[in-house]
């Protein structure tokens, strides 16, 4: 029953473009039918009327003169065929018979005998085209147009009525294609454990209700983008065999105040009809931000929508058997009212996958792709720390695309390895050709990064250095942590900052001149320094305080962040400390480069010649690692 309701909804949700196209198509049909009818009518009418009309007395005169060969009579119409082949038309009175009329006009009975007289009755077609079509035709056409216009108007008003209906997409348990289960989601063990309870409740609520347990109404899935929040929510529905209503929070909101709230009501109504069911609200932070934090209006709609969600969740009875799952990557900006018990009181955190999870995710996504026997997914997983599930899915897909492009039937290890960089940095831009001078600068710049990174023990090891453009970068030094990291130390930050400034230091030292190349590096180093001072308490002078509370507002659709809860004096101190850290990092980078200048030249020359250097060759080139 609600399936039809959903279908109706999706129908109403058709966009205006499609309707405009439909309208013009129907208009064209109507016009064609009209033209065809007109053409038909005119031929028939033409065939009826294209005859010469004469008076009755003339007919009699012609009979008397012996010129007529045949007369056919149809009602009051006489069709007179002359001996010379001509056909004439005449009218008689309706009431009087044909012979009687001729008698009244003194026809010569002798001559009349020679004329073949046919009395006809109207056939169906003749009646249709001679009588009905001329009268009814215009009426029918006008009627058709009125109906056609009325339909269009009605459709418009229907749309206005369904404006407030929810536009949720529905995945039914019977839909084989979209059926996701926990098996399809790799890793995220704790999240799965937590959600298994939800599945259990949807399947046998009695067990929980009998013991007086209250089942959570809402579960909030938190985690960075692409870690599988949506997928996990779908899997809950798939495991429980319950319908899954999917809607992104921003889809509630329209220009008009009240529409969002009405859509929320409608969504919950639909879900209740379909219970047990899962409602999934993606990107909850789009409406769930802290209320009253906006300037410049436009917030009423968002707040009303949020309020309506809260109201609906409060009104939900345990035996409604609906569970609201929501996803966000910004739990920090959510309104506290959403998080209190009885609403989204369960919170499930999804982390970026660790190495074993990455292997599992890669396995899942290469399941339906033919791969070479020598493919080692663990090697790929080792090289992809920090990748999300979505990145890994994308990586496998890119590898398959590149194999197919080269007409190979199976995906090889090299395809996968090459896709790592493609996913990280964008596709290679081989056409982006550097002049010999630029190439030299780029080579020294990247060599600077790589040499500093490899010389400092707390920096991530170098995996690859290249001066082939990729995405926006003219060259890159690929550094990857040797294992998954969940915490960062002060020493790591200091070494990373120094290696970020390695390119700058190399350019300055070798060429005595600077380019725009290091601008990104400078920004990165400054951001790390500022975070160290203001967020992590890693500066001696400032100590363990967090400065600059983040307060976010939305103004005309843009996020404004204000971060000022300290005095002018502290501000100056922060700037000093940031500068101190950056200067320090720079002098360390310069020191490495000056003392190992020969190595720098060796790496740069290798790069100028080969453009890319892999980890193994790089390490033999640099050899020892300084502590
Ligand atoms: P989110 O909602 O967290 O942004 P999605 O659930 O939409 O992320 O994930 C995007 C895609 O990434 C999925 O369709 C899936 O292909 C892949 N993916 C993400 N995490 C996993 C995982 N743990 N196991 C398998 N595939 C995953």
XYZ file of C-alpha atoms and ligand atoms in Angstrom:
654
model
C 0.000 0.000 0.000
C 2.708 2.454 0.825
C 4.583 1.311 -2.175
C 1.961 2.967 -4.268
C 2.132 6.002 -2.045
C 5.849 6.099 -2.612
C 5.422 5.716 -6.318
C 2.982 8.583 -6.291
C 5.510 10.614 -4.398
C 8.282 9.972 -6.772
C 5.929 10.819 -9.610
C 5.140 14.137 -8.044
C 8.765 14.728 -7.554
C 9.326 14.742 -11.312
C 11.210 17.791 -12.199
C 9.844 20.677 -14.121
C 11.963 19.976 -17.151
C 10.334 16.666 -17.703
C 6.890 18.190 -17.345
C 7.684 20.916 -19.814
C 8.866 18.265 -22.269
C 5.685 16.240 -21.718
C 3.551 19.281 -22.247
C 5.148 20.156 -25.563
C 4.970 16.537 -26.716
C 1.277 16.328 -25.941
C 0.674 19.663 -27.528
C 2.350 18.404 -30.679
C 0.194 15.258 -30.688
C -2.957 17.322 -30.282
C -1.912 19.571 -33.146
C -1.175 16.611 -35.415
C -4.535 14.967 -34.678
C -6.241 18.268 -35.342
C -4.500 18.685 -38.672
C -5.291 15.106 -39.717
C -8.981 15.585 -38.898
C -9.074 18.861 -40.747
C -7.472 17.287 -43.796
C -9.887 14.337 -43.750
C -12.846 16.607 -43.345
C -11.848 18.881 -46.155
C -11.332 15.960 -48.594
C -14.698 14.490 -47.776
C -16.438 17.811 -47.706
C -14.623 18.737 -50.889
C -15.734 15.576 -52.645
C -19.293 16.382 -51.639
C -19.274 19.980 -52.596
C -17.158 20.212 -55.684
C -20.163 19.900 -57.945
C -22.126 22.469 -59.890
C -25.489 23.388 -58.352
C -28.488 23.990 -60.628
C -32.166 24.747 -59.975
C -34.917 22.149 -60.064
C -36.532 23.731 -63.106
C -33.220 23.460 -64.948
C -33.116 19.760 -64.074
C -36.593 19.319 -65.542
C -35.622 21.322 -68.627
C -32.555 19.110 -69.117
C -34.666 15.941 -68.738
C -37.131 17.269 -71.242
C -34.250 18.053 -73.600
C -33.077 14.423 -73.198
C -29.652 15.398 -71.892
C -29.844 13.539 -68.587
C -28.698 9.940 -68.261
C -29.067 9.234 -64.560
C -30.389 10.849 -61.365
C -29.693 9.631 -57.850
C -31.742 10.925 -54.965
C -30.438 11.151 -51.410
C -32.896 12.896 -49.085
C -33.368 16.299 -50.660
C -30.200 16.098 -52.724
C -30.284 15.219 -56.393
C -27.156 14.188 -58.215
C -27.712 14.546 -61.923
C -25.403 12.738 -64.333
C -25.534 14.233 -67.815
C -25.044 12.278 -70.998
C -21.988 14.375 -71.729
C -20.396 13.046 -68.507
C -20.992 16.184 -66.426
C -22.375 15.780 -62.886
C -24.701 18.390 -61.488
C -26.266 18.928 -58.112
C -29.767 20.116 -57.282
C -32.030 20.368 -54.271
C -35.641 19.450 -53.926
C -38.059 20.093 -51.066
C -37.569 17.729 -48.175
C -41.216 16.655 -47.775
C -42.314 16.083 -51.366
C -41.372 12.879 -53.216
C -39.034 12.998 -56.203
C -41.536 11.915 -58.889
C -44.176 14.212 -57.515
C -41.816 17.164 -57.590
C -40.890 16.487 -61.200
C -44.571 16.199 -62.066
C -45.203 19.576 -60.479
C -42.537 21.002 -62.747
C -44.229 19.429 -65.778
C -41.645 16.876 -66.691
C -42.132 15.002 -69.928
C -43.045 11.475 -68.754
C -41.714 10.019 -71.997
C -38.311 11.548 -71.499
C -38.271 10.665 -67.815
C -38.552 7.007 -68.684
C -35.134 7.148 -70.406
C -33.517 8.504 -67.242
C -32.186 5.976 -64.798
C -33.503 7.024 -61.365
C -31.899 5.719 -58.168
C -33.400 6.449 -54.786
C -30.710 6.075 -52.098
C -30.870 5.966 -48.340
C -28.042 7.360 -46.263
C -25.352 4.754 -45.411
C -23.521 4.931 -42.098
C -20.386 6.557 -43.503
C -22.431 9.006 -45.450
C -24.413 9.985 -42.388
C -21.193 10.237 -40.408
C -19.300 12.458 -42.744
C -22.239 14.261 -44.298
C -24.120 15.094 -41.134
C -22.453 14.159 -37.869
C -18.857 15.215 -38.505
C -19.658 18.722 -39.775
C -21.827 19.371 -36.718
C -20.001 17.454 -34.031
C -16.429 17.930 -35.269
C -15.863 21.438 -33.949
C -17.667 20.598 -30.711
C -15.400 17.595 -30.142
C -12.282 19.593 -30.928
C -13.203 22.404 -28.570
C -14.070 19.838 -25.899
C -10.716 18.134 -26.388
C -8.853 21.374 -25.927
C -10.760 22.266 -22.785
C -9.995 18.821 -21.345
C -6.356 19.085 -22.320
C -5.899 22.468 -20.673
C -7.786 21.380 -17.568
C -5.480 18.423 -17.207
C -2.415 20.628 -17.287
C -3.852 22.982 -14.694
C -4.834 20.074 -12.501
C -1.369 18.651 -12.684
C 0.083 21.973 -11.549
C -2.239 22.152 -8.583
C -1.502 18.532 -7.678
C 2.119 19.467 -7.532
C 1.366 22.272 -5.131
C -0.490 19.830 -2.901
C 2.310 17.262 -2.836
C 5.025 19.821 -2.207
C 5.063 18.968 1.463
C 5.320 15.218 0.960
C 8.543 13.492 1.813
C 10.833 12.663 -1.039
C 12.475 9.719 0.620
C 13.859 6.940 -1.509
C 12.752 3.521 -0.481
C 14.643 0.277 -0.622
C 12.389 -2.682 -0.005
C 13.794 -5.920 1.379
C 12.688 -7.652 -1.833
C 14.846 -5.360 -3.988
C 17.648 -7.805 -4.731
C 20.010 -5.315 -6.330
C 20.251 -2.918 -3.422
C 20.224 -5.605 -0.776
C 23.164 -5.004 1.549
C 24.010 -7.120 4.586
C 26.699 -6.914 7.255
C 28.808 -9.271 5.159
C 29.167 -6.590 2.494
C 30.595 -4.129 5.003
C 34.185 -4.853 5.960
C 35.735 -3.832 9.260
C 33.841 -1.480 11.613
C 33.419 -4.337 14.093
C 32.192 -2.327 17.058
C 29.668 -0.464 14.961
C 28.344 -3.747 13.623
C 28.059 -5.193 17.127
C 26.094 -2.180 18.253
C 23.807 -2.313 15.269
C 23.182 -6.038 15.580
C 21.067 -5.163 18.612
C 18.985 -2.886 16.483
C 18.492 -5.660 13.953
C 17.526 -8.015 16.742
C 14.939 -5.582 17.994
C 13.409 -5.088 14.594
C 13.193 -8.840 14.147
C 11.837 -9.874 17.556
C 10.786 -6.896 19.586
C 8.830 -9.072 21.995
C 11.981 -10.379 23.643
C 12.973 -6.834 24.604
C 9.519 -5.515 25.421
C 8.709 -8.444 27.719
C 11.625 -7.616 29.925
C 10.648 -3.965 29.984
C 13.641 -2.767 28.026
C 13.433 0.449 26.088
C 14.824 0.233 22.641
C 16.802 3.143 21.284
C 14.809 5.273 18.907
C 17.731 6.813 17.171
C 21.279 5.782 16.382
C 23.769 8.348 15.217
C 26.557 7.091 12.997
C 29.571 9.352 13.222
C 32.690 9.228 11.147
C 34.612 10.802 8.311
C 33.119 10.748 4.811
C 33.237 7.464 2.923
C 33.746 5.098 5.860
C 30.509 3.280 5.127
C 27.867 4.987 7.244
C 25.188 4.791 4.576
C 26.214 1.284 3.719
C 25.967 0.162 7.330
C 22.511 1.696 7.705
C 21.395 -0.137 4.581
C 22.884 -3.315 5.990
C 20.789 -2.948 9.156
C 17.666 -2.773 7.021
C 18.920 -5.643 4.873
C 19.625 -7.865 7.871
C 16.294 -7.097 9.492
C 14.392 -7.463 6.223
C 12.842 -4.073 6.846
C 12.126 -1.312 4.339
C 14.743 1.411 4.285
C 13.722 5.036 3.856
C 16.641 7.140 2.759
C 16.686 10.910 2.751
C 19.465 13.433 2.936
C 18.791 16.110 5.530
C 19.186 18.886 3.002
C 16.321 17.436 0.963
C 13.850 18.443 3.647
C 14.582 22.078 3.193
C 12.885 24.246 0.597
C 12.668 27.935 0.129
C 9.356 27.996 1.986
C 9.108 27.803 5.716
C 7.146 24.783 6.919
C 7.822 22.517 3.973
C 10.649 20.724 5.740
C 8.518 20.061 8.812
C 5.714 18.785 6.645
C 8.102 16.463 4.832
C 9.350 15.119 8.143
C 5.760 14.385 9.220
C 5.075 12.663 5.944
C 8.222 10.569 6.141
C 7.418 9.329 9.618
C 3.841 8.607 8.572
C 5.018 6.492 5.646
C 7.538 4.664 7.800
C 4.908 3.906 10.458
C 2.681 2.363 7.822
C 5.569 0.201 6.681
C 6.827 -0.701 10.173
C 9.125 -2.342 11.120
C 11.224 0.096 9.170
C 14.437 2.079 9.161
C 14.531 5.795 8.481
C 17.970 6.974 7.458
C 18.793 10.676 7.481
C 22.133 11.360 5.848
C 24.215 14.484 6.592
C 22.157 15.234 9.692
C 24.324 18.269 10.439
C 22.655 20.085 7.531
C 19.572 20.588 9.723
C 20.772 19.418 13.088
C 23.132 22.292 13.811
C 22.856 24.115 17.070
C 19.742 26.230 16.924
C 19.712 29.962 17.154
C 23.250 30.318 15.849
C 22.341 31.952 12.581
C 22.345 35.463 11.356
C 20.472 36.917 8.454
C 17.287 34.793 8.600
C 16.669 31.692 6.549
C 17.090 29.737 9.719
C 13.493 29.388 10.677
C 13.001 26.674 8.117
C 15.961 24.652 9.330
C 14.971 25.042 12.950
C 11.364 24.115 12.309
C 12.471 21.021 10.453
C 14.773 20.048 13.280
C 12.013 20.666 15.828
C 9.670 18.474 13.837
C 12.192 15.648 13.826
C 12.512 15.972 17.594
C 8.737 15.999 17.982
C 8.315 12.935 15.784
C 11.027 11.050 17.648
C 9.456 11.915 20.988
C 6.064 10.801 19.750
C 7.326 7.472 18.528
C 6.081 4.571 20.594
C 8.305 1.596 21.253
C 5.853 -0.643 19.466
C 5.948 1.554 16.388
C 9.075 -0.408 15.544
C 10.764 2.386 13.671
C 14.407 3.155 14.186
C 15.917 6.360 12.971
C 19.523 6.105 11.865
C 21.374 9.282 11.044
C 24.841 9.973 9.753
C 27.131 12.920 10.249
C 30.789 13.749 9.983
C 30.368 16.839 12.143
C 29.057 15.601 15.488
C 30.585 18.695 17.091
C 28.080 21.057 15.505
C 24.951 19.062 16.357
C 22.281 20.552 18.561
C 22.499 19.002 22.036
C 18.742 18.415 21.954
C 19.286 15.803 19.269
C 21.664 13.858 21.440
C 19.672 13.557 24.606
C 18.189 10.193 25.666
C 15.089 9.216 23.763
C 16.415 10.711 20.583
C 19.802 9.884 19.094
C 21.011 8.464 22.358
C 23.126 5.776 20.766
C 26.213 6.984 19.062
C 28.306 4.716 16.907
C 31.723 5.863 15.805
C 33.143 4.633 12.530
C 36.864 5.065 12.052
C 38.994 5.008 8.975
C 39.837 1.371 8.272
C 43.073 -0.092 9.650
C 45.310 -2.313 7.557
C 43.295 -5.515 8.060
C 40.053 -3.722 7.340
C 41.589 -2.253 4.213
C 42.511 -5.733 2.995
C 38.943 -6.858 3.687
C 37.453 -3.852 1.896
C 39.727 -4.401 -1.097
C 38.670 -8.051 -1.151
C 34.996 -7.112 -1.127
C 35.403 -4.694 -3.991
C 37.577 -6.953 -6.126
C 35.150 -9.858 -5.622
C 33.367 -9.399 -8.906
C 36.427 -8.314 -10.883
C 38.825 -10.785 -12.479
C 42.281 -10.247 -10.952
C 45.693 -11.672 -11.847
C 47.051 -14.415 -9.586
C 49.985 -12.287 -8.485
C 47.799 -9.561 -6.981
C 48.636 -8.980 -3.325
C 45.949 -6.880 -1.720
C 47.931 -6.635 1.510
C 50.648 -4.680 -0.274
C 48.022 -2.274 -1.535
C 46.548 -2.018 1.957
C 50.000 -1.261 3.373
C 50.377 1.626 0.993
C 47.010 3.180 1.696
C 46.894 4.335 5.315
C 44.300 7.031 5.750
C 42.195 5.806 2.836
C 38.470 5.500 3.529
C 36.330 2.617 2.304
C 35.041 4.842 -0.493
C 38.634 5.668 -1.544
C 39.484 1.970 -1.660
C 36.365 1.160 -3.680
C 37.380 3.933 -6.043
C 40.945 2.608 -6.231
C 39.821 -0.876 -7.301
C 37.502 0.653 -9.849
C 40.244 2.875 -11.290
C 42.505 -0.169 -11.582
C 39.804 -2.062 -13.465
C 39.287 0.912 -15.774
C 42.976 1.167 -16.580
C 43.187 -2.600 -17.283
C 40.159 -2.401 -19.559
C 41.586 0.621 -21.344
C 44.629 -1.445 -22.272
C 42.408 -4.314 -23.435
C 43.521 -6.644 -20.694
C 41.056 -9.139 -19.273
C 42.369 -9.107 -15.698
C 43.343 -6.457 -13.178
C 47.042 -6.608 -12.268
C 49.050 -5.476 -9.269
C 50.543 -2.540 -11.208
C 47.061 -1.281 -12.071
C 46.234 -1.235 -8.377
C 49.494 0.428 -7.369
C 49.169 3.112 -10.016
C 45.614 3.790 -8.934
C 46.753 4.614 -5.392
C 48.437 7.779 -6.580
C 45.628 8.535 -8.959
C 43.125 8.441 -6.100
C 45.423 10.428 -3.795
C 46.655 13.128 -6.104
C 44.532 13.000 -9.233
C 45.467 11.683 -12.684
C 48.903 12.201 -14.179
C 49.151 15.213 -16.431
C 51.674 14.067 -18.966
C 50.892 16.973 -21.257
C 51.965 19.391 -18.545
C 55.525 19.717 -19.795
C 58.083 21.670 -17.805
C 60.886 23.625 -19.447
C 64.419 22.314 -18.641
C 64.873 25.125 -16.135
C 61.524 24.436 -14.441
C 62.286 20.753 -14.394
C 65.520 21.420 -12.560
C 63.773 23.594 -9.986
C 61.021 21.000 -9.493
C 63.608 18.227 -9.132
C 65.550 20.109 -6.452
C 62.328 21.101 -4.715
C 61.082 17.504 -4.443
C 64.572 16.236 -3.608
C 64.606 18.759 -0.758
C 61.367 17.385 0.702
C 62.498 13.809 0.320
C 65.970 14.310 1.723
C 64.764 16.161 4.802
C 62.001 13.621 5.421
C 64.362 10.690 5.163
C 66.954 12.364 7.371
C 64.611 12.983 10.287
C 63.523 9.982 12.271
C 59.998 11.112 13.170
C 58.919 12.011 9.660
C 56.994 9.480 7.559
C 59.190 7.374 5.263
C 59.384 8.345 1.601
C 57.654 5.942 -0.793
C 58.062 7.728 -4.069
C 59.299 11.025 -5.447
C 58.148 12.310 -8.810
C 58.219 15.431 -10.931
C 55.379 14.278 -13.192
C 52.394 16.566 -12.656
C 49.417 15.051 -10.972
C 46.184 16.886 -10.278
C 47.235 20.337 -9.142
C 50.724 19.391 -7.981
C 53.693 19.944 -10.303
C 55.593 17.196 -8.524
C 55.137 15.216 -5.357
C 56.904 13.341 -2.620
C 54.757 10.462 -1.444
C 55.300 9.783 2.226
C 53.281 7.176 4.049
C 53.336 6.224 7.709
C 54.792 2.769 8.273
C 51.745 1.807 10.312
C 48.303 3.149 11.067
C 48.463 6.097 13.340
C 45.895 7.147 15.873
C 48.005 9.685 17.720
C 50.594 12.197 16.668
C 53.574 13.328 18.704
C 55.158 16.746 18.937
C 58.356 15.381 17.405
C 56.397 14.043 14.455
C 54.874 17.458 13.815
C 58.281 19.157 14.059
C 59.855 16.727 11.594
C 56.910 16.949 9.216
C 57.109 20.750 9.260
C 60.815 20.603 8.503
C 60.265 18.246 5.595
C 57.440 20.448 4.300
C 59.923 23.328 4.214
C 62.608 21.127 2.611
C 61.543 22.192 -0.876
C 61.704 25.871 0.013
C 65.123 25.473 1.634
C 66.500 23.551 -1.363
C 65.291 26.163 -3.869
C 66.775 28.976 -1.843
C 70.085 27.244 -1.296
C 70.618 25.914 -4.809
C 69.265 28.753 -6.917
C 69.463 31.694 -4.518
C 65.983 32.530 -5.777
C 62.425 31.561 -4.831
C 59.431 30.501 -6.921
C 55.709 30.218 -6.273
C 56.162 26.441 -6.003
C 56.427 26.162 -2.212
C 53.290 28.222 -1.433
C 51.268 25.109 -0.566
C 54.077 23.804 1.634
C 54.264 27.079 3.537
C 50.531 26.973 4.167
C 50.732 23.405 5.366
C 53.596 24.159 7.745
C 51.808 27.236 9.102
C 48.612 25.255 9.701
C 50.500 22.575 11.618
C 52.312 25.196 13.705
C 49.089 27.040 14.524
C 47.327 23.839 15.557
C 50.286 22.877 17.739
C 50.122 26.194 19.544
C 46.378 26.748 19.732
C 44.828 23.301 19.921
C 47.347 20.783 21.170
C 49.144 22.753 23.886
C 52.488 21.933 22.290
C 54.064 25.340 22.785
C 56.156 25.998 25.892
C 55.214 29.645 26.205
C 51.472 29.156 25.912
C 51.203 25.844 27.665
C 48.227 23.537 27.899
C 45.418 25.787 26.752
C 43.052 25.619 23.858
C 42.628 29.009 22.290
C 40.004 30.204 19.876
C 36.743 28.413 20.450
C 35.133 27.436 17.239
C 31.801 29.032 16.705
C 30.098 28.467 13.437
C 27.393 30.420 11.801
C 25.796 30.248 8.470
C 25.276 33.498 6.683
C 23.871 33.569 3.168
C 24.728 29.906 2.784
C 28.357 30.309 3.793
C 30.007 29.127 6.928
C 31.696 31.780 8.982
C 34.039 30.720 11.684
C 34.994 33.021 14.483
C 37.853 32.058 16.716
C 38.645 34.735 19.176
C 38.454 34.211 22.895
C 41.827 35.591 23.930
C 43.423 38.953 24.471
C 45.508 40.959 22.040
C 48.524 40.063 24.090
C 47.882 36.333 23.734
C 47.302 36.850 20.028
C 50.751 38.352 19.736
C 52.214 35.503 21.735
C 50.530 32.967 19.462
C 51.972 34.670 16.397
C 55.405 34.674 17.970
C 55.219 31.010 18.841
C 53.987 30.046 15.392
C 56.808 32.017 13.828
C 59.283 30.454 16.198
C 58.176 26.931 15.261
C 58.297 27.684 11.537
C 61.696 29.355 11.746
C 62.973 26.405 13.686
C 61.654 23.959 11.132
C 63.209 25.973 8.334
C 66.615 26.084 9.947
C 66.514 22.320 10.518
C 65.610 21.759 6.882
C 68.421 24.077 5.773
C 70.875 22.273 7.980
C 70.006 18.879 6.492
C 70.277 20.220 2.978
C 73.577 21.994 3.501
C 75.183 19.082 5.240
C 73.946 16.519 2.705
C 74.251 18.632 -0.401
C 75.811 15.786 -2.415
C 72.831 13.544 -1.714
C 70.500 16.345 -2.713
C 72.287 16.706 -6.057
C 72.205 12.950 -6.583
C 68.443 12.742 -6.010
C 67.773 15.799 -8.163
C 69.877 14.467 -11.035
C 68.122 11.121 -10.864
C 64.777 12.891 -11.001
C 65.790 15.068 -13.951
C 66.772 11.954 -15.824
C 64.040 9.504 -14.774
C 61.302 11.860 -13.479
C 60.264 9.338 -10.808
C 62.122 7.461 -8.118
C 60.626 4.570 -6.179
C 61.262 3.778 -2.533
C 63.885 1.100 -3.094
C 66.048 3.153 -5.474
C 65.642 6.184 -3.291
C 66.895 4.354 -0.231
C 69.970 2.978 -1.970
C 70.677 6.467 -3.216
C 70.463 8.027 0.220
C 71.727 5.001 2.173
C 72.144 5.885 5.768
C 69.473 7.543 7.840
C 70.603 10.131 10.341
C 69.196 10.273 13.812
P 29.452 7.453 4.069
O 27.982 7.358 4.147
O 30.141 7.123 5.348
O 29.976 8.737 3.503
P 29.127 5.319 2.208
O 28.445 4.342 3.062
O 28.276 6.089 1.267
O 29.979 6.332 3.071
O 30.296 4.586 1.432
C 30.623 4.871 0.117
C 31.118 3.630 -0.581
O 32.375 3.230 -0.047
C 30.229 2.451 -0.408
O 29.253 2.404 -1.401
C 31.177 1.284 -0.502
O 31.369 0.931 -1.843
C 32.478 1.832 0.018
N 32.731 1.451 1.418
C 32.874 2.307 2.448
N 33.132 1.650 3.590
C 33.135 0.343 3.294
C 33.327 -0.852 4.064
N 33.571 -0.802 5.379
N 33.265 -2.034 3.428
C 33.015 -2.087 2.106
N 32.822 -1.002 1.333
C 32.875 0.197 1.904
